[in-house]
Coordinates of C-alpha atoms in Angstrom, one line a residue:
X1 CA 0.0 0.0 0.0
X2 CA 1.0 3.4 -1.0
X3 CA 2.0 6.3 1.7
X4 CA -0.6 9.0 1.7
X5 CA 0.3 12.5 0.4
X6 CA 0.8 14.8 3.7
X7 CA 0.8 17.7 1.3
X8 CA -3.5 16.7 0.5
X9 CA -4.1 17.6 4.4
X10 CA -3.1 21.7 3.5
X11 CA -5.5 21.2 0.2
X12 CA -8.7 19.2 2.2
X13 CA -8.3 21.4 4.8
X14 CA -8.4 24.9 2.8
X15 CA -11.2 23.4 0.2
X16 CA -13.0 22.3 2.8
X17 CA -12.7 25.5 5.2
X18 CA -13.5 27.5 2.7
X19 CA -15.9 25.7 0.5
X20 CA -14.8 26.8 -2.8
X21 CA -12.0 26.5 -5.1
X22 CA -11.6 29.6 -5.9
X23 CA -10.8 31.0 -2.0
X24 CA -9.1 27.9 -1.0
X25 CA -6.5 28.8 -3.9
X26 CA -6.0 32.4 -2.6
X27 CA -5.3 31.5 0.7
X28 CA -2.6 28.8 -0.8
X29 CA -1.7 31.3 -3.2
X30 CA -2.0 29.1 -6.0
X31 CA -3.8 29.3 -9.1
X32 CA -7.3 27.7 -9.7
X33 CA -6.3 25.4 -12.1
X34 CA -3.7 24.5 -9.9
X35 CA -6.2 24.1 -7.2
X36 CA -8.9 22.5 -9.4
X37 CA -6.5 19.6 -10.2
X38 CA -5.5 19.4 -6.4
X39 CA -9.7 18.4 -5.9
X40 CA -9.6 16.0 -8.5
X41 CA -6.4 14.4 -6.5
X42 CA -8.1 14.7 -3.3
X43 CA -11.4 12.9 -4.9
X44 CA -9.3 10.1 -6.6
X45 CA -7.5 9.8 -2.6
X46 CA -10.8 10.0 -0.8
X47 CA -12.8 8.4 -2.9
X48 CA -15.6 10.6 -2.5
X49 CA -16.4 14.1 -5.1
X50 CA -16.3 16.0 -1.7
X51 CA -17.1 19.5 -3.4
X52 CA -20.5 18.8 -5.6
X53 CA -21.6 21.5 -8.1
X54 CA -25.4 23.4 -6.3
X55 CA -26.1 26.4 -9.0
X56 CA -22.9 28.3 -8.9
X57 CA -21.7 27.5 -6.3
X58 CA -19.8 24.2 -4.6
X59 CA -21.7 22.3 -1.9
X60 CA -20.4 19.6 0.6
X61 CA -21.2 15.9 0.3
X62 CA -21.6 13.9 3.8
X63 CA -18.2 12.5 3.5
X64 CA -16.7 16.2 3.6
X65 CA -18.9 17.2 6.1
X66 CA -17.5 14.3 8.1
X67 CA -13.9 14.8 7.4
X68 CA -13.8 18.5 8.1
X69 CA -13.1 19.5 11.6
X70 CA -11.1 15.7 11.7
X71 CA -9.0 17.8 9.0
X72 CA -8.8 20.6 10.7
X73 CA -7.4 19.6 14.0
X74 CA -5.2 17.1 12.1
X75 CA -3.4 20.0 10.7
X76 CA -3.3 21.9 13.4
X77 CA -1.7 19.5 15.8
X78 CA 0.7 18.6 12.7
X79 CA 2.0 22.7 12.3
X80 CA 2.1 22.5 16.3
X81 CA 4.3 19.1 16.2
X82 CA 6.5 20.7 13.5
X83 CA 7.1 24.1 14.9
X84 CA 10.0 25.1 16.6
X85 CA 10.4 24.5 20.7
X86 CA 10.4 27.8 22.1
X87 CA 10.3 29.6 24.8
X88 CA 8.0 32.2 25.1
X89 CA 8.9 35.9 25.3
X90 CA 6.1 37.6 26.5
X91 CA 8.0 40.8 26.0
X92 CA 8.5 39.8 22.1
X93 CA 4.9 38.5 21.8
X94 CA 2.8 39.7 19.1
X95 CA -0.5 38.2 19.2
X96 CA -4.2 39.0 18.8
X97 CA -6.8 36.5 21.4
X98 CA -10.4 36.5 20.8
X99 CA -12.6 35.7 24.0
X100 CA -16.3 35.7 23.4
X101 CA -18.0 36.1 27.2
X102 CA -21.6 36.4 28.6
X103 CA -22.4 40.4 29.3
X104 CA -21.2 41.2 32.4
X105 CA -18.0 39.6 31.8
X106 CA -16.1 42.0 30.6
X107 CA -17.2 45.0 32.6
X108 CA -16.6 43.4 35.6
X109 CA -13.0 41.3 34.5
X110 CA -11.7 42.8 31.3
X111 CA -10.4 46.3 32.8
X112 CA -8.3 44.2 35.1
X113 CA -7.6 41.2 33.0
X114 CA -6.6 43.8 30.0
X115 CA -4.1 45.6 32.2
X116 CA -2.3 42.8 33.2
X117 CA -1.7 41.6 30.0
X118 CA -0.5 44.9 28.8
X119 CA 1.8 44.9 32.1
X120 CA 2.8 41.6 30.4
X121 CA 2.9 41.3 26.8
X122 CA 2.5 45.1 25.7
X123 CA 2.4 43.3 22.1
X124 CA -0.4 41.0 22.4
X125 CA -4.6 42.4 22.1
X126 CA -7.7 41.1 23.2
X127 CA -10.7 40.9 21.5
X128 CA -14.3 40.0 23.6
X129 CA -17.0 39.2 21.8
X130 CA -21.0 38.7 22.8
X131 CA -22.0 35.1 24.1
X132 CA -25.2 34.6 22.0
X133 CA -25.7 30.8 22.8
X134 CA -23.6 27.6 24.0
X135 CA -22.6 26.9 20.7
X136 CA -19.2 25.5 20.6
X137 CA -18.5 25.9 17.1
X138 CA -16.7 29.3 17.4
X139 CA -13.7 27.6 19.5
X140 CA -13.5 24.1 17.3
X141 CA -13.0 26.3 14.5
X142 CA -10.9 28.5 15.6
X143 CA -13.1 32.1 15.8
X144 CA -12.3 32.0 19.2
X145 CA -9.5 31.2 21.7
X146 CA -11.0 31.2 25.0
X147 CA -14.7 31.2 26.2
X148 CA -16.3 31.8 29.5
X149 CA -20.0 31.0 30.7
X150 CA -21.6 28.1 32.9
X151 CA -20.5 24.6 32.0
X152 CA -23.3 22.8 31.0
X153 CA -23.7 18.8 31.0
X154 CA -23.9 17.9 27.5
X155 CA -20.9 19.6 26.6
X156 CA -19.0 17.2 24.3
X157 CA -15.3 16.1 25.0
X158 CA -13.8 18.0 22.3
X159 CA -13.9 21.2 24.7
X160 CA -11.5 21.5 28.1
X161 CA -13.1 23.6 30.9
X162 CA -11.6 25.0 34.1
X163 CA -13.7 26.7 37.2
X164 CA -12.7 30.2 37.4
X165 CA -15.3 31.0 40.7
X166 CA -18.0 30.3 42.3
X167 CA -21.6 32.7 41.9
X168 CA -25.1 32.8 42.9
X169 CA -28.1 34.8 42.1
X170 CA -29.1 38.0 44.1
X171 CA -31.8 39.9 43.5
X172 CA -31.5 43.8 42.3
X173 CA -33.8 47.0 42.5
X174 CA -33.3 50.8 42.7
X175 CA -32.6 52.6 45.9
X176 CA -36.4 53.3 47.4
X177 CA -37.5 50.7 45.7
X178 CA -40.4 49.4 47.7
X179 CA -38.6 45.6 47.9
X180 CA -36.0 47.4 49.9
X181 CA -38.4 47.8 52.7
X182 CA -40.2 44.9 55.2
X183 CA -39.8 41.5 55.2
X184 CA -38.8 39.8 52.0
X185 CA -40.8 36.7 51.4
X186 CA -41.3 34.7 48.7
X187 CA -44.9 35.5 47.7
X188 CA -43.2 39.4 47.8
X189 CA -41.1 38.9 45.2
X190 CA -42.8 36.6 42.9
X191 CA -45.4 39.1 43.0
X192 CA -43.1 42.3 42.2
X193 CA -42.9 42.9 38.2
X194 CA -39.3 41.6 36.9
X195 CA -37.4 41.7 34.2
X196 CA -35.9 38.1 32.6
X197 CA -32.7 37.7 31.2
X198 CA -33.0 34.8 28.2
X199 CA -30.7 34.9 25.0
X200 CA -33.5 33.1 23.4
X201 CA -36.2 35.9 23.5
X202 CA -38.3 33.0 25.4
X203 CA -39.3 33.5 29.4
X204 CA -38.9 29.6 29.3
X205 CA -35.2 30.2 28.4
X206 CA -34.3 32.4 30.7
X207 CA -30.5 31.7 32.2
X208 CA -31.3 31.6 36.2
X209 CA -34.3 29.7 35.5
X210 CA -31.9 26.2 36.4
X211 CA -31.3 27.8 39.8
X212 CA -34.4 28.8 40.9
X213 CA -36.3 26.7 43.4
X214 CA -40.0 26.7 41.9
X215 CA -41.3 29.2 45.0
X216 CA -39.3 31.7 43.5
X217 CA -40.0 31.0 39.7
X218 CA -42.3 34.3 38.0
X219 CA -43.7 36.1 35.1
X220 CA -41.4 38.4 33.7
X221 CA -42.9 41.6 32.6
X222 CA -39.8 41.6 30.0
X223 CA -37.4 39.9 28.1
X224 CA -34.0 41.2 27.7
X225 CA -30.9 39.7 26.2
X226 CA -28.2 40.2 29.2
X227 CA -27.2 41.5 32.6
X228 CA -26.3 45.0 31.5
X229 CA -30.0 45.9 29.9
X230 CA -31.7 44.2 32.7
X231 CA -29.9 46.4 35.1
X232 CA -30.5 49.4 33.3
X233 CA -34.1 48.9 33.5
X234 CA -33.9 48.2 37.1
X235 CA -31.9 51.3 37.7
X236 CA -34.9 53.7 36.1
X237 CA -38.3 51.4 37.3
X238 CA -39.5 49.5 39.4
X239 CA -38.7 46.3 37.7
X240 CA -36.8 43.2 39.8
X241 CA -33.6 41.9 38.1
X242 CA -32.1 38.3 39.1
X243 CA -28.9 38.8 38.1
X244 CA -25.1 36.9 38.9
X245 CA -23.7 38.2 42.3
X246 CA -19.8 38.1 41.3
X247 CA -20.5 38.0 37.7
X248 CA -22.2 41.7 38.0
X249 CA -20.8 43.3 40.7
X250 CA -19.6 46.7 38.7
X251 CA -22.6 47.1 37.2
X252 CA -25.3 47.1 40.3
X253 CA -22.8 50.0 41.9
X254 CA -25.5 52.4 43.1
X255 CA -28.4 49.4 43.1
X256 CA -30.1 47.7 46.1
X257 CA -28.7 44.1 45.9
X258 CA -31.1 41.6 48.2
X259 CA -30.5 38.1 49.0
X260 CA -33.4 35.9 47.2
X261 CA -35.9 34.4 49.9
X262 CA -35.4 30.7 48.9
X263 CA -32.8 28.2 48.2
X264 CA -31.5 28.7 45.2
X265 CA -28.5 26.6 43.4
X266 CA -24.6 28.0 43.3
X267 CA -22.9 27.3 40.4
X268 CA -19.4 28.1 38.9
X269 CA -18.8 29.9 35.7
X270 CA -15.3 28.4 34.2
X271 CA -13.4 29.1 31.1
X272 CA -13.3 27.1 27.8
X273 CA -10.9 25.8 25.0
X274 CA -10.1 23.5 22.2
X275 CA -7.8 20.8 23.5
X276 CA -5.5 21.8 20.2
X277 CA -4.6 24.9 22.5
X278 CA -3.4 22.7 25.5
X279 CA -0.1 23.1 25.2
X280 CA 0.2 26.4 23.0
X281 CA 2.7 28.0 25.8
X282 CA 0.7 31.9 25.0
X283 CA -2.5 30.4 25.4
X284 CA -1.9 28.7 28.4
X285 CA -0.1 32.0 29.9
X286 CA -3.5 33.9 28.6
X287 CA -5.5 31.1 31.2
X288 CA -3.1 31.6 33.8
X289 CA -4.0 35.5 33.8
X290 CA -7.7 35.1 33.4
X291 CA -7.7 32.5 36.5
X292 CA -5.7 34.6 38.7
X293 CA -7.9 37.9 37.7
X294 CA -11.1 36.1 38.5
X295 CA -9.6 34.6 41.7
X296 CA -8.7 38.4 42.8
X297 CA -11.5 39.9 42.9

C-alpha cells in the first residue's frame, strides 16, 4: 500500500474550510487550475467528489462534512508538532486572542484582565466578543480562543473547561424601591414585576431559571438579552432583576442588591478551550492570567 500525500491535508483542509475553489487557492496562493487539479487528486484519494456543483456555487457531500473538523485539527496539531520549541517571550509577543464572554463579563473582569496583559505582553490584544448561545463551534474552528460561561452537562469532549469561581443569584432594585423595605418573602417577590434575562427571547429560556427553586420561579414583565440591559431597566423602574452576584458586581454599583428568599443553586462559571490549544505555551499564559484575575476579585 502506498503512503498518503501529507501535502493533501493543506488542500482538504483549505477546500473544505473554505468551501470553494476559488478562495481555497487564494489562501494557498495558488492558481485555480492548480487548485482544481488538487480536488480532483483529493477525490481520486478519498474516494468521494467532496465539493458537488449546487447552482454556482460548490456544496459539501456527507463524507466532507465528516472529514472537516477531523481535517482541521489534524493539521493543526501537525503545524504545532513541526514548529519550533520555544520559549515564550512575552516581551516579544505579538498576538491577537479572541474571547467571546456572557455580558457582564467583561465590565466586571476585562479592565483588570486587559491591564495585566498589557503589564505583560504590551504586544499582544484582546478581543471580547458577545455570548449569544452555548454553541461550541466558534472555538472548534478556531473564531475564538477562550470562552467563559456556565458549563453545561452535555458539553461534548472535544472542549476543556476549568472553574474560574463560584456565583449565585441576588436579586436587584433601585434605591427606594419598595422591595428594599419589610420582610422579604417569597410571595413578595414573585409578585413584584421583573425583568428576565433569556438569549432566546423565550421567558422559558431564561439563564437563572436552572437555579431557581419553583417558589421563586415568576412572570417576567420583559425579556431582555443580558445583565447589562436588565440592570439598566432596574436602575430607572420598578422592575426586579435576578442577576449573577460576582459575575455583576460593577454594574449594580449604586443598586439595592437583596439576598433571594429561597434556596436557590450555586454554580461556577469556568473558562473554555479546544484541547488543540493545551499546550500552546501563550495560550496557556493567557489562562493563567484570566484564572488569577477572576480569583482576585
Amino acid at each position: 500500500m502506498s503512503r498518503p500525500d501529507l501535502n493533501q491535508l493543506v488542500t482538504l483542509d483549505a477546500l473544505l474550510s473554505e468551501g470553494s475553489v476559488a478562495r481555497a487557492a487564494k489562501r494557498l496562493q495558488l492558481s485555480p487550475s492548480a487548485m482544481s487539479r488538487a480536488l480532483s487528486r483529493l477525490r481520486d484519494t478519498v474516494g468521494d467528489p467532496l465539493l458537488v456543483r449546487a447552482g454556482r456555487g460548490l456544496v459539501p457531500t456527507p463524507r466532507a462534512v465528516a472529514l472537516r473538523e477531523p481535517a482541521h485539527q489534524l493539521l493543526q496539531e501537525v503545524e504545532a508538532l513541526l514548529r519550533p520549541d520555544e520559549s515564550l517571550d512575552l516581551a516579544r509577543l505579538e498576538r491577537t486572542f479572541t474571547l467571546r464572554t456572557s455580558d457582564g463579563f467583561v465590565e466586571n473582569f476585562g479592565p483588570a484582565l486587559m491591564a495585566r496583559v498589557d503589564r505583560e505582553a504590551p504586544g499582544v490584544r484582546l478581543h471580547f466578543l458577545q455570548k449569544p448561545d452555548k454553541d461550541s463551534a466558534p472555538l472548534r474552528d478556531g473564531r475564538v480562543d477562550l470562552e467563559t460561561g456556565v458549563v453545561e452537562a452535555a458539553l461534548g469532549p472535544e472542549v476543556r473547561t476549568q472553574a474560574l469561581f463560584h456565583d449565585r443569584l441576588v436579586g436587584v432594585v433601585r434605591q427606594g424601591h419598595p422591595l428594599t423595605g419589610g420582610e422579604l418573602t417569597a410571595a413578595r417577590y414573585r409578585a413584584a414585576q421583573h425583568v428576565v434575562v433569556s438569549r432566546s427571547g423565550a421567558e422559558d429560556g431564561a439563564v437563572d431559571q436552572p437555579f431557581l427553586p419553583a417558589e421563586l420561579k415568576r412572570r417576567g414583565a420583559t425579556i431582555v438579552g443580558g445583565f447589562s440591559a436588565a440592570l439598566s431597566l432596574a436602575r430607572l423602574s420598578d422592575l426586579v432583576a435576578t442577576v449573577p452576584e460576582r459575575h455583576t458586581a460593577n454594574l449594580r454599583t449604586g443598586l439595592h442588591s437583596f439576598d433571594l428568599p429561597g434556596p436557590t443553586r450555586n454554580f461556577a462559571v469556568s473558562m473554555l478551550w479546544h484541547p488543540r490549544m493545551d499546550s500552546d505555551p501563550a495560550h496557556r499564559w493567557l489562562r493563567g492570567c484570566l484564572r488569577e484575575v477572576c480569583a482576585l476579585r
